[in-house]
CSV table of C-alpha atoms in Angstrom, one decimal:
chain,number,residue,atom,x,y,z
M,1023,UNK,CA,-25.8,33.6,18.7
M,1024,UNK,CA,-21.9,33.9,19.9
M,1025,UNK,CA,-20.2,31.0,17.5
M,1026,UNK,CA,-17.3,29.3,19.4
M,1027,UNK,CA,-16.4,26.2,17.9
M,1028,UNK,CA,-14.2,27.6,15.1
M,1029,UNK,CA,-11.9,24.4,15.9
M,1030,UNK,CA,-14.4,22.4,14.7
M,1031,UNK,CA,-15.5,24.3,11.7
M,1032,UNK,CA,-15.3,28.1,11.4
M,1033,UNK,CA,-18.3,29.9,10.8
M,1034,UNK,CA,-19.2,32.1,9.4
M,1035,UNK,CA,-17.2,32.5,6.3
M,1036,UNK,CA,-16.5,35.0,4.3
M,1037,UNK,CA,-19.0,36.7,2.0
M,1038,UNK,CA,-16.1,36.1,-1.3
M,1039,UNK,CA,-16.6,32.1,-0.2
M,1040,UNK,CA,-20.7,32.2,-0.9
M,1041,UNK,CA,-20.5,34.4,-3.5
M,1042,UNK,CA,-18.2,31.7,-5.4
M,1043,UNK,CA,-19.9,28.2,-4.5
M,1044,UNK,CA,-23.4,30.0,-5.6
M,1045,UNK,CA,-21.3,30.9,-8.7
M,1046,UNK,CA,-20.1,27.7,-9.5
M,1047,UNK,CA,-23.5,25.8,-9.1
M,1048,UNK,CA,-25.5,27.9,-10.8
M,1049,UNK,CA,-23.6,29.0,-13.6
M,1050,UNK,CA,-21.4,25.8,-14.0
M,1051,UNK,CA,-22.1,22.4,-13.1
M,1052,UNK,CA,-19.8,20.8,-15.6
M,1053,UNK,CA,-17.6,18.2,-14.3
M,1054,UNK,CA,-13.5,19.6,-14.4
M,1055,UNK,CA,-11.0,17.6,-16.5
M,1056,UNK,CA,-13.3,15.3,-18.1
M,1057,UNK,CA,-13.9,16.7,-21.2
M,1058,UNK,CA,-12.9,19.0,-23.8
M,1059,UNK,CA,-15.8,21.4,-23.7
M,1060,UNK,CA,-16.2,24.9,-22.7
M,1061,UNK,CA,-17.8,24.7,-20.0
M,1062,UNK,CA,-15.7,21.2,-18.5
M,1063,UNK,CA,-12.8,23.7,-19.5
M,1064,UNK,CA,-13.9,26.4,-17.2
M,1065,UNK,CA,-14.7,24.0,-14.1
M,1066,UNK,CA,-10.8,23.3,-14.5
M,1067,UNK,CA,-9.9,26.3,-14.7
M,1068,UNK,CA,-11.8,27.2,-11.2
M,1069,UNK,CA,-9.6,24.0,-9.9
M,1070,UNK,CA,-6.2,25.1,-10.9
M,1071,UNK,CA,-6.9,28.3,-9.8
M,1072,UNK,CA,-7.2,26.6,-6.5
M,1073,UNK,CA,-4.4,24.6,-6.6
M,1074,UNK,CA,-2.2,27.5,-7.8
M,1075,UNK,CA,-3.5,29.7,-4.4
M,1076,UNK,CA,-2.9,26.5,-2.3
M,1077,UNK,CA,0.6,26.7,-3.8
M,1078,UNK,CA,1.0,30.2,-3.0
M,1079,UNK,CA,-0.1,29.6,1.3
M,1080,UNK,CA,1.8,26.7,1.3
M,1081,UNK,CA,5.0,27.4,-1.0
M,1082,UNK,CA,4.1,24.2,-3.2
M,1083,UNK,CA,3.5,23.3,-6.5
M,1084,UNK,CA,0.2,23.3,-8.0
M,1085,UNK,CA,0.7,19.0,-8.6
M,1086,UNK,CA,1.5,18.3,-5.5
M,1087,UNK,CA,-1.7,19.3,-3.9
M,1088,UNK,CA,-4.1,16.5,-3.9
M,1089,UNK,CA,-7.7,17.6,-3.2
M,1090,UNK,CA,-9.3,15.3,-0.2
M,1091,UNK,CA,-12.6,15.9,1.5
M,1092,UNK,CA,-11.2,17.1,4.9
M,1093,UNK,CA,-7.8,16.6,6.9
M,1094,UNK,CA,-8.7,12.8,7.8
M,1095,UNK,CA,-9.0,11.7,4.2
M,1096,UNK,CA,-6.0,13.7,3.6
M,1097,UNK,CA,-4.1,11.8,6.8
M,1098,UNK,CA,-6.0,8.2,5.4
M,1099,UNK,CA,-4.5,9.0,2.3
M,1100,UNK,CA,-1.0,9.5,3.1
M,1101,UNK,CA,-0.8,6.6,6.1
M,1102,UNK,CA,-2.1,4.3,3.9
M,1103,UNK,CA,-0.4,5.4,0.9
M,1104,UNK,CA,3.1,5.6,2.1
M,1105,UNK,CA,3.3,3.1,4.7
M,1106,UNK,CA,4.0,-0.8,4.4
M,1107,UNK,CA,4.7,-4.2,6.6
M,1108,UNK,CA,7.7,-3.7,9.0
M,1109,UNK,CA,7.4,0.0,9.1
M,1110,UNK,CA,7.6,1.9,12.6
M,1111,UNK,CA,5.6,5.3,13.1
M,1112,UNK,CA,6.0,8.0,15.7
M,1113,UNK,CA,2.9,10.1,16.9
M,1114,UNK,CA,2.6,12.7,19.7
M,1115,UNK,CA,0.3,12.1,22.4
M,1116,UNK,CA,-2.1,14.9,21.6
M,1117,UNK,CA,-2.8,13.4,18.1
M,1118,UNK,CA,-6.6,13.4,16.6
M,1119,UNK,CA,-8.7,10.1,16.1
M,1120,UNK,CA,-7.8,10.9,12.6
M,1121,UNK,CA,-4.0,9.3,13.1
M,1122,UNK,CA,-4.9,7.2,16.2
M,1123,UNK,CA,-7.4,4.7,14.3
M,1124,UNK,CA,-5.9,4.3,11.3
M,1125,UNK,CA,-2.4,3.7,13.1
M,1126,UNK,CA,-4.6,0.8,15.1
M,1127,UNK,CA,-6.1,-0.6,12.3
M,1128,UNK,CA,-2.9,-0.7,10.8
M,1129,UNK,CA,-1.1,-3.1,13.0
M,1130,UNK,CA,-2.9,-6.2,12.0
M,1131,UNK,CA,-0.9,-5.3,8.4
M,1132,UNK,CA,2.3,-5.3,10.1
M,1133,UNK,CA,3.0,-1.4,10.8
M,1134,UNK,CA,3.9,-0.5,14.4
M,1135,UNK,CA,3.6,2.8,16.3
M,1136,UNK,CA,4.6,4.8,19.2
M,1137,UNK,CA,3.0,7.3,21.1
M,1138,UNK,CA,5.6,10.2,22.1
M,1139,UNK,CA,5.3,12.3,25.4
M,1140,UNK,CA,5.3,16.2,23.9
M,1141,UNK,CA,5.7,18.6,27.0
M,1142,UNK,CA,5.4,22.0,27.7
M,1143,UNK,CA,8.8,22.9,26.6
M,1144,UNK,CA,9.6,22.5,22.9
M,1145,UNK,CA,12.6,21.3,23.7
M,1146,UNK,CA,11.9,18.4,26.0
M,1147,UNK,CA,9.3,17.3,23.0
M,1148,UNK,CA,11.8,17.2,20.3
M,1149,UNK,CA,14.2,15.3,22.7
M,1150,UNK,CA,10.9,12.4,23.2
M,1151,UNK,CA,10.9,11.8,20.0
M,1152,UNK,CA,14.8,11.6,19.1
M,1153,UNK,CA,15.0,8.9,21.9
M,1154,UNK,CA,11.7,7.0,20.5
M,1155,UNK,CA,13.4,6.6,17.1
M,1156,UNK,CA,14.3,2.6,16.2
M,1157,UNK,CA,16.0,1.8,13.1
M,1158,UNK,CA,12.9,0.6,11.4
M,1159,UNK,CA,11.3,4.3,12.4
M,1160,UNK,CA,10.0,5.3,8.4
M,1161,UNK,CA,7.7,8.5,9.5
M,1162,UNK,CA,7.0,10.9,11.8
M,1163,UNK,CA,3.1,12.1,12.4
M,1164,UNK,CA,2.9,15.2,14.4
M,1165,UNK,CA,-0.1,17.6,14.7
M,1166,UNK,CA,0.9,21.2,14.1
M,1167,UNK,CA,-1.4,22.2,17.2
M,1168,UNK,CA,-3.7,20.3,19.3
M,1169,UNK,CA,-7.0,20.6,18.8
M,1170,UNK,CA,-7.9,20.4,22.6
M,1171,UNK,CA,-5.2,22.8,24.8
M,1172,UNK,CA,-4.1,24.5,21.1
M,1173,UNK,CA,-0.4,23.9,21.9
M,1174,UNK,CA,1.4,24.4,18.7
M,1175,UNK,CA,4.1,21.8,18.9
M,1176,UNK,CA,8.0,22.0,17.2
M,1177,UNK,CA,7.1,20.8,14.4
M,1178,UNK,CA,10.0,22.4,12.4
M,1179,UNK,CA,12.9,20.7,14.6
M,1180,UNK,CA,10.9,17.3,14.8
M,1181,UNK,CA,11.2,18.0,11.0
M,1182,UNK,CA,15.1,18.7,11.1
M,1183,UNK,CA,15.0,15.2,13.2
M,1184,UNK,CA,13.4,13.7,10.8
M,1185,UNK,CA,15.7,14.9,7.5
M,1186,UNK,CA,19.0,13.9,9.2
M,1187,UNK,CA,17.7,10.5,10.1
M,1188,UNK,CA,16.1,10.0,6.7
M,1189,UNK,CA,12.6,10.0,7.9
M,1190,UNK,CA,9.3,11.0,6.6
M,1191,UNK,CA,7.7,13.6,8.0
M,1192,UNK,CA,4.2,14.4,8.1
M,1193,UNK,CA,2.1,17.1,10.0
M,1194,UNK,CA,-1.9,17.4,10.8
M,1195,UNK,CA,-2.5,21.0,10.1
M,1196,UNK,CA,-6.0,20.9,10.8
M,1197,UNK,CA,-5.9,23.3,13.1
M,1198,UNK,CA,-3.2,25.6,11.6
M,1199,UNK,CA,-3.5,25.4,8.2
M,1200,UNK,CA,-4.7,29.6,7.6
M,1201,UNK,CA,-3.4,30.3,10.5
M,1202,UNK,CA,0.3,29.2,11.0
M,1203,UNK,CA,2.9,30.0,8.3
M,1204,UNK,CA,4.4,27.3,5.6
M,1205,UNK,CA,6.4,27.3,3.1
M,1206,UNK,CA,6.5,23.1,1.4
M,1207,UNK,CA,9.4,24.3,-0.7
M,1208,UNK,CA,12.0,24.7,2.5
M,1209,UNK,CA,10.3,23.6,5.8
M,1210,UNK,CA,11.7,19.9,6.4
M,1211,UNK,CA,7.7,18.8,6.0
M,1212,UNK,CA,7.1,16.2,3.1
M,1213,UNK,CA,3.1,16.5,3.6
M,1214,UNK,CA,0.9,18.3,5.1
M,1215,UNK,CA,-2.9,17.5,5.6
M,1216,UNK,CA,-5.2,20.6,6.2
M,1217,UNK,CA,-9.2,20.9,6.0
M,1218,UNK,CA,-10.5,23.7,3.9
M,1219,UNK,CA,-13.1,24.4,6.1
M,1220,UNK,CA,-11.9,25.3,9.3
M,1221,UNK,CA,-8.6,27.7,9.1
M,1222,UNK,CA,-9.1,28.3,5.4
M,1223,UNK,CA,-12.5,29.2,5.8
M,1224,UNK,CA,-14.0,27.1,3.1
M,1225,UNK,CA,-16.5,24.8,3.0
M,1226,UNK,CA,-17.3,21.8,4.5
M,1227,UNK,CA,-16.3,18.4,2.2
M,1228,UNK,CA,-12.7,20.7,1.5
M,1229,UNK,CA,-9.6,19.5,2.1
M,1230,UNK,CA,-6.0,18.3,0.8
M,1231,UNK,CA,-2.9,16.5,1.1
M,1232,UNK,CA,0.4,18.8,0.5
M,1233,UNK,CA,3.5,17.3,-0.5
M,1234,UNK,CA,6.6,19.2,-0.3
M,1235,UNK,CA,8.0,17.1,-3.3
M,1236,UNK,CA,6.0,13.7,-5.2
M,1237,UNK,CA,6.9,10.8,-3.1
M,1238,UNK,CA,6.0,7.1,-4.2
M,1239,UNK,CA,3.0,6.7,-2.7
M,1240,UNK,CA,-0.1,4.3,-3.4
M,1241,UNK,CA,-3.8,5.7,-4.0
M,1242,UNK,CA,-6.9,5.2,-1.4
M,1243,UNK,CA,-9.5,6.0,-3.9
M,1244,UNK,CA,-9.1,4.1,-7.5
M,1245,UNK,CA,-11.2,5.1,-10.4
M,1246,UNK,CA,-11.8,7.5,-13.3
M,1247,UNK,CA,-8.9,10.4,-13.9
M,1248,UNK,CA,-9.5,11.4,-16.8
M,1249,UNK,CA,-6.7,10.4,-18.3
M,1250,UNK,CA,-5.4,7.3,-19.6
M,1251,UNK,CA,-8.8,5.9,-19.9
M,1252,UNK,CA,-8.7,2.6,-21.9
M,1253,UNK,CA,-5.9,1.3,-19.3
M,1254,UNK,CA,-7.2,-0.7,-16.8
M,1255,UNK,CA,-4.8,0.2,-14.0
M,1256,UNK,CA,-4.5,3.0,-12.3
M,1257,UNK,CA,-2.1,6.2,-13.3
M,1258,UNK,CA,-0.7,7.6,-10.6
M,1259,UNK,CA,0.1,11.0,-11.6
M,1260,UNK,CA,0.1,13.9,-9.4
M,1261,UNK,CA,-2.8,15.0,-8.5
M,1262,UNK,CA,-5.2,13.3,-10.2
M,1263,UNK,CA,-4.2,9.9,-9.8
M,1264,UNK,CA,-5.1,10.6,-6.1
M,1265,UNK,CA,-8.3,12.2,-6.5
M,1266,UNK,CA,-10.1,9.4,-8.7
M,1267,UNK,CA,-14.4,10.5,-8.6
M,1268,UNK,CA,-15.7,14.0,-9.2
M,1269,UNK,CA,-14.2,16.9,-7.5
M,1270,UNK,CA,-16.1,19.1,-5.4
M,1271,UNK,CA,-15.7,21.8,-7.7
M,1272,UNK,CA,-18.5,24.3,-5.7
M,1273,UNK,CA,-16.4,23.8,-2.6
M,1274,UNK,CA,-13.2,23.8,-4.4
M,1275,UNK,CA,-14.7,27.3,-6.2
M,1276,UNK,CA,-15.0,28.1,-2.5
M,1277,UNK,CA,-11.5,26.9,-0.9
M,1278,UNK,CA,-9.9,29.3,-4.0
M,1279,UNK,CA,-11.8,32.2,-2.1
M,1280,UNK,CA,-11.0,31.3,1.2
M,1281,UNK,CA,-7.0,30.9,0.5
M,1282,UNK,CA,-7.2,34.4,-1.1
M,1283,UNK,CA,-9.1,36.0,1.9
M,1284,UNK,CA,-6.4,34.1,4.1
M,1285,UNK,CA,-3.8,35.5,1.3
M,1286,UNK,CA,-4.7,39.2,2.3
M,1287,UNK,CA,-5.5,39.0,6.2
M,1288,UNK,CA,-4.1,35.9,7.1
M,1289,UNK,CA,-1.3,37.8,9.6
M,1290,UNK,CA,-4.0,40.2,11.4
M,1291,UNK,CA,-6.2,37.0,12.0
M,1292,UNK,CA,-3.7,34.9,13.8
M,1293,UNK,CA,-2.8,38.2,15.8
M,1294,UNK,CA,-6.4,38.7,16.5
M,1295,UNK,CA,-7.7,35.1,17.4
M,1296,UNK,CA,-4.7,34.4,20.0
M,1297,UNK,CA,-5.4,37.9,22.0
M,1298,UNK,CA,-8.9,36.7,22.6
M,1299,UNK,CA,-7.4,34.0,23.6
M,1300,UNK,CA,-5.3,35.5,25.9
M,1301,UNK,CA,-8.4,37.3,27.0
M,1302,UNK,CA,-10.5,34.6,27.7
M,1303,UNK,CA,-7.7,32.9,29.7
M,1304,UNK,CA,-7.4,36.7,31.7
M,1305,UNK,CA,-11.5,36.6,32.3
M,1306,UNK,CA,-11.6,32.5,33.0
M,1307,UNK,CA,-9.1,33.1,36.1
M,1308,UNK,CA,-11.9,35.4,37.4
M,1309,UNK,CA,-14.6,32.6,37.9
M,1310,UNK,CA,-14.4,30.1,40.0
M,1311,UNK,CA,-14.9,26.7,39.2
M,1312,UNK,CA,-13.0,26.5,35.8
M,1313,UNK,CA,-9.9,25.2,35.5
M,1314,UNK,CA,-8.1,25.7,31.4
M,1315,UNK,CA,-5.8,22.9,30.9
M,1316,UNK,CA,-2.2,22.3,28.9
M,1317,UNK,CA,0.5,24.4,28.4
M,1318,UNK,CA,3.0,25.0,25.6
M,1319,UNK,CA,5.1,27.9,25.0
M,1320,UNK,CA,2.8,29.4,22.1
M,1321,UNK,CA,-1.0,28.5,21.0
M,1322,UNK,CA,-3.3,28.8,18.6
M,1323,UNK,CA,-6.7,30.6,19.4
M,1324,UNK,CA,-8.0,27.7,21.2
M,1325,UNK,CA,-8.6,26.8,24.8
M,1326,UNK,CA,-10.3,24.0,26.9
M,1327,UNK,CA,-11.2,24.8,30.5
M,1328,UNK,CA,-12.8,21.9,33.1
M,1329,UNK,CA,-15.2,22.3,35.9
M,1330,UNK,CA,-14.2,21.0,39.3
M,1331,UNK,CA,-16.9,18.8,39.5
M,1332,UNK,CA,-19.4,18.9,36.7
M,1333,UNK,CA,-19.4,17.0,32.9
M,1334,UNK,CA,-18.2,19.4,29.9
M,1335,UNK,CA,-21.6,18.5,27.9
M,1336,UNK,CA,-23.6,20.0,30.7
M,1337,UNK,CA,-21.5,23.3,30.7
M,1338,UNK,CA,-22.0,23.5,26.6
M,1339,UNK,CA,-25.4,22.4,26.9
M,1340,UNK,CA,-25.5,25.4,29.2
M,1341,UNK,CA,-23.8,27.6,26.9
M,1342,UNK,CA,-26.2,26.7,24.0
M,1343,UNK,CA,-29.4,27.2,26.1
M,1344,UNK,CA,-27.8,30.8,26.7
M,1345,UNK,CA,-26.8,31.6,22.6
M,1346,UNK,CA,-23.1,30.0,22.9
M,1347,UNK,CA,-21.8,27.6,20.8
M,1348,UNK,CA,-18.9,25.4,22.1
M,1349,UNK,CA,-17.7,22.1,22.7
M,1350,UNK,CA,-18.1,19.3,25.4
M,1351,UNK,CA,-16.5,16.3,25.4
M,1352,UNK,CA,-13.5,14.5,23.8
M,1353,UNK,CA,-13.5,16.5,21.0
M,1354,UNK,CA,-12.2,13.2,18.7
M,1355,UNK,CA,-9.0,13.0,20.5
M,1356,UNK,CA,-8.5,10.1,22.8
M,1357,UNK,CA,-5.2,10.3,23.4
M,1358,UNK,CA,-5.2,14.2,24.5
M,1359,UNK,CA,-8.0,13.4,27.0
M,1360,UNK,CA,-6.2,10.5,28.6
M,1361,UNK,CA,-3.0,12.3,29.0
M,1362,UNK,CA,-4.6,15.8,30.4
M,1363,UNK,CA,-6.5,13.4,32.9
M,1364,UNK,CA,-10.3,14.5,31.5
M,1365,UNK,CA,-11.5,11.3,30.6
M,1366,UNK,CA,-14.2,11.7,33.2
M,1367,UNK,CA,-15.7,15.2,32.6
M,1368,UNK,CA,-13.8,16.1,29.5
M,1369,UNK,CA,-13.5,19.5,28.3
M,1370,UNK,CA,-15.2,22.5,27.7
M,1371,UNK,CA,-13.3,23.8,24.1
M,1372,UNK,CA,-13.8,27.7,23.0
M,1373,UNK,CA,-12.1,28.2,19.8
M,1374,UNK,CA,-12.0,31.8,18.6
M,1375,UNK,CA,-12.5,32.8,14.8
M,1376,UNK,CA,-11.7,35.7,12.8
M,1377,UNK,CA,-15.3,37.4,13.7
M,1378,UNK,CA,-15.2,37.1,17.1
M,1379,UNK,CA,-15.1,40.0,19.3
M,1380,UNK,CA,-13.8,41.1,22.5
M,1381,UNK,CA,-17.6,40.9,23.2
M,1382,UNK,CA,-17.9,37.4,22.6
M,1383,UNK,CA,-15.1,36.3,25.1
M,1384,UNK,CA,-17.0,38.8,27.7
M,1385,UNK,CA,-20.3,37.3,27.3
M,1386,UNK,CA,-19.2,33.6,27.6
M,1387,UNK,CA,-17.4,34.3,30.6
M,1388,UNK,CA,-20.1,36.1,31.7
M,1389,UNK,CA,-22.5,33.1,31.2
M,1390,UNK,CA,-20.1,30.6,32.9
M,1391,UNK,CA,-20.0,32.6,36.1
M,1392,UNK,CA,-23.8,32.6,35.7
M,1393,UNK,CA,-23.2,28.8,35.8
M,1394,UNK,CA,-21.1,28.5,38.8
M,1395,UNK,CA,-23.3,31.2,40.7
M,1396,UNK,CA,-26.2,29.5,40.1
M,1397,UNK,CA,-24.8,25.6,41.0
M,1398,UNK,CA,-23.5,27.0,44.2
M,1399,UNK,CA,-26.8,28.7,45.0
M,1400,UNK,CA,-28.7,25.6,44.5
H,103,UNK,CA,-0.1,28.0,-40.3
H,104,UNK,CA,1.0,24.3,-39.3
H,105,UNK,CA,-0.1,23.3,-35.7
H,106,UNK,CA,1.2,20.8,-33.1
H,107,UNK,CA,0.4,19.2,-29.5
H,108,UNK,CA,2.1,18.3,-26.9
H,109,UNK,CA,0.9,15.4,-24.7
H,110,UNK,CA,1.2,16.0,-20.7
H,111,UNK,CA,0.4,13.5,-18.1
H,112,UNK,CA,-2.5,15.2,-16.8
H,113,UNK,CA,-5.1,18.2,-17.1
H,114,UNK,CA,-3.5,20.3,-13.9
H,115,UNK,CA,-0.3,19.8,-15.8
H,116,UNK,CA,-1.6,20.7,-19.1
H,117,UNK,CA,-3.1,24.2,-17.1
H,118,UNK,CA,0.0,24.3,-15.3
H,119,UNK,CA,1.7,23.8,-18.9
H,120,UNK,CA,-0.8,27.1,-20.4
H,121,UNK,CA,0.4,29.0,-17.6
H,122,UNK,CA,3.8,28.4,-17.7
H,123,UNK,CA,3.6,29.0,-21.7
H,124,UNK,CA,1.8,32.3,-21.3
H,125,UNK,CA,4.0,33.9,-19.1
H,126,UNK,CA,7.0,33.6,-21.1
H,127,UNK,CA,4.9,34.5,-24.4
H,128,UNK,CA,3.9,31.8,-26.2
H,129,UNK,CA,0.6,31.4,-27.2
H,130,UNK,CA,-0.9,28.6,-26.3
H,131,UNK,CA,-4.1,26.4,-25.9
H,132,UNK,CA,-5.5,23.2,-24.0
H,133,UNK,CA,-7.0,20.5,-25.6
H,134,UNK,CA,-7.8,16.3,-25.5
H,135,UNK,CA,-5.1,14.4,-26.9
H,136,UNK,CA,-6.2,13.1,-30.2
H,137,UNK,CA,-7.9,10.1,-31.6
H,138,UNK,CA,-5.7,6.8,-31.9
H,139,UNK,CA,-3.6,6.3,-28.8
H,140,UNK,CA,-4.0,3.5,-26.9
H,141,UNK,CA,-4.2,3.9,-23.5
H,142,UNK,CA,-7.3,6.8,-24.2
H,143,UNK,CA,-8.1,10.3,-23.1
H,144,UNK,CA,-5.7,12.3,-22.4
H,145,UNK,CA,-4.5,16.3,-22.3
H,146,UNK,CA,-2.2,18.5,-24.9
H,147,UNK,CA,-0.8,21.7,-25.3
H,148,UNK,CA,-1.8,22.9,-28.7
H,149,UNK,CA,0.9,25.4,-30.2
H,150,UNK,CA,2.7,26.3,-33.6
H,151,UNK,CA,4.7,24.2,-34.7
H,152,UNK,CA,8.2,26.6,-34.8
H,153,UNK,CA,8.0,26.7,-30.6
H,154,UNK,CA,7.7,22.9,-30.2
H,155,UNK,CA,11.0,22.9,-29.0
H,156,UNK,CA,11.6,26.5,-26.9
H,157,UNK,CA,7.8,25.0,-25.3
H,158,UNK,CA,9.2,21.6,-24.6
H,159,UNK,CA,12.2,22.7,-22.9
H,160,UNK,CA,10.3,25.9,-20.9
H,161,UNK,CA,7.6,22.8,-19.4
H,162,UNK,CA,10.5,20.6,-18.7
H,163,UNK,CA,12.3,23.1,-16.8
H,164,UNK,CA,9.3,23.9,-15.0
H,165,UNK,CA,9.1,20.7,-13.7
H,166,UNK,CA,5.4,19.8,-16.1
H,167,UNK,CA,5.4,16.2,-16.7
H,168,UNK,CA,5.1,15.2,-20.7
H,169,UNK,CA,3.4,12.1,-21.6
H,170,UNK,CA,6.8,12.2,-25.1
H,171,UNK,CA,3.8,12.3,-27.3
H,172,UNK,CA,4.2,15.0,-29.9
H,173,UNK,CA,1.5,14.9,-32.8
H,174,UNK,CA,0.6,16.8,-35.7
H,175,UNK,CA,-2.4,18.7,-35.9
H,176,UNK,CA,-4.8,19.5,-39.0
């Protein structure tokens, strides 16, 4: 089996991640900053250690990382928190369902929203959203990369757009977060939503909102913190006041060993996963039929490819009857799809991990060609 | 040897707090903030008493958030 959907969720991850989920449920279930006993003692201990790694990938402070389930809670969280009547949002046009709906759901409550053109050129993107600003503008939403062509946007001087016209600025790092560089203590970001369990090679149910420094901001999920218990309001201190329920302390145990993996070989995967893309992209050109769509001046180690005539879930289907795993589809992105024109057929996505091999890119290419060769013999 | 705690806001500040304590030498230790407040359970910083004030300003200027509780413990 050649696993290809690392955009999705990467797979598999490393043995350090096992080894401390297994840990943590067998050895202790206790439930973290609850109570004042060993073992609830320890369970905290295994969540501030994660918190203080998180810190150290993404240059911010241990409080100011609010443990979600996966990037969409984390981009929930933040929309919903920060946002209220009469407020005006910018988006790119390559943004996940994850900002789309709640954006739509949003406008019976009074928020509006605009969908900026991003382009090939950095530049011209940066300049789409300068001119899309109104007076009432309070945030800009911007993925990092998109999770269909893997065209890392500008985000730094939408960022600098954003601090000179007193703006919030989020990003959707769900597809960069392990792989792209940050630093919450300088970057012009004030949040940042990544999923443990793609880039940081952590579980699934992992995930958290970064803030750059604690902005006012209400809370999605009210309930027991731990703290303050006989008040019948909720506190809204940083971090728990966001993360009312039980942690997921296994995967949390788990996220810890995946930001230290990403720690030590962070630089050598990032080199690694965009040369196979560049590969693939090399081989692709080779067989006829497929087409890989967007452009951007620099990419993450994703790519999309069409057929000329034939529906992207056939082509994985394909793929999967022949060991590959890969995406058809839409791949939860709506707004990507409509403006690459592949709401029809959508898109076959390959996304690369930090196993892959040469081999892999070979051997899929290989099978598509079988694809094509066979269609056109038939 | 008289002990006191210090009240934080939360239990990551409270680690962040034992962190912060250790690293400039003071020891240090976490526990629930005692009996008889009103609004309930909480976090502390358990310490001697003589670095009350040298651990209140280190936290402070490390940005942990104190709940201004300071109680005496047994």
């Amino acid at each position: 089996m050649i696993y290809l959907d690392n955009a999705a969720s990467t797979h598999p991850k490393p043995v350090e991640v096992y080894r401390a989920v297994l840990q943590q449920l067998r050895e202790n279930g206790a439930n973290p900053g609850r109570s004042g006993h060993d073992l609830s003692m320890q369970a905290s201990e295994t969540v501030f250690l994660a918190r203080q790694l998180m810190g150290m990938l993404f240059g911010a402070s241990e409080q100011n990382i609010i443990f979600t389930k996966n990037t969409t809670e984390a981009i929930n969280l933040a929309l919903r928190g920060l946002l209220k009547r009469g407020d005006h949002v910018l988006v790119s046009d390559l943004e996940h369902n994850s900002v789309l709906r709640p954006l739509v759901s949003m406008k019976s409550e009074g928020i509006e929203f605009d969908i900026v053109k991003t382009s090939a050129k950095d530049k011209e993107t940066v300049e789409h959203f300068i001119e899309a600003l109104r007076p009432n503008t309070r945030l800009i939403l911007c993925t990092h990369a998109s999770n269909v062509t893997g065209q890392i946007l500008p985000i730094r001087n939408i960022g600098h757009i954003c601090r000179a016209n007193n703006i919030l600025f989020g990003v959707d790092g769900a597809q960069t977060a392990g792989i792209e560089k940050y630093n919450l203590s300088h970057d012009p970001v004030d949040f940042l939503c990544v999923p443990g369990h793609k880039g940081l090679l952590a579980p699934q149910g992992t995930g958290a909102l970064i803030l750059g420094k604690q902005i006012e901001m209400k809370s999605l999920i009210l309930g027991g913190t731990g703290t303050d218990s006989l008040l019948w309001s909720q506190p809204l201190e940083f971090p728990e006041g966001y993360e009312s329920g039980t942690l997921n302390t296994p995967g949390i145990a788990g996220l810890a060993e995946g930001v230290r993996f990403i720690l030590r070989y962070g630089d050598t995967i990032r080199a690694h996963e965009k040369k196979l893309r560049q590969l693939f992209l090399h081989k692709i050109s080779e067989v006829s039929g497929f087409y890989p769509i967007g452009e951007g001046e620099d990419f993450v180690g994703t790519i999309s490819v069409v057929h000329e005539s034939d529906h992207s879930e056939t082509i994985a289907q394909w793929l999967n009857q022949h060991g590959i795993c890969a995406r058809g589809g839409y791949h939860c992105a709506a707004l990507a799809h409509k403006k690459l024109g592949t709401e029809d057929l959508g898109a076959l996505r390959i996304s690369f991990g930090y196993r892959n091999t040469e081999y892999d890119v070979v051997e899929c290419v290989k099978i598509l060609n079988k694809y094509q060769n066979n269609r056109v013999r038939s | 040897m008289k002990s006191k705690c210090i009240a934080v806001r939360s239990v990551t500040y409270a680690q962040k707090a034992k962190s912060v304590l250790s690293q400039n030498g003071l020891s240090c230790s976490i526990i629930r903030r005692p009996q008889g407040t009103l609004t309930g359970c909480g976090w502390c910083i358990a310490l001697h008493s003589d670095q009350v004030k040298k651990a209140t300003e280190l936290l402070r200027n490390n940005g942990v958030k104190l709940s201004g509780e300071i109680y005496d413990l047994p």
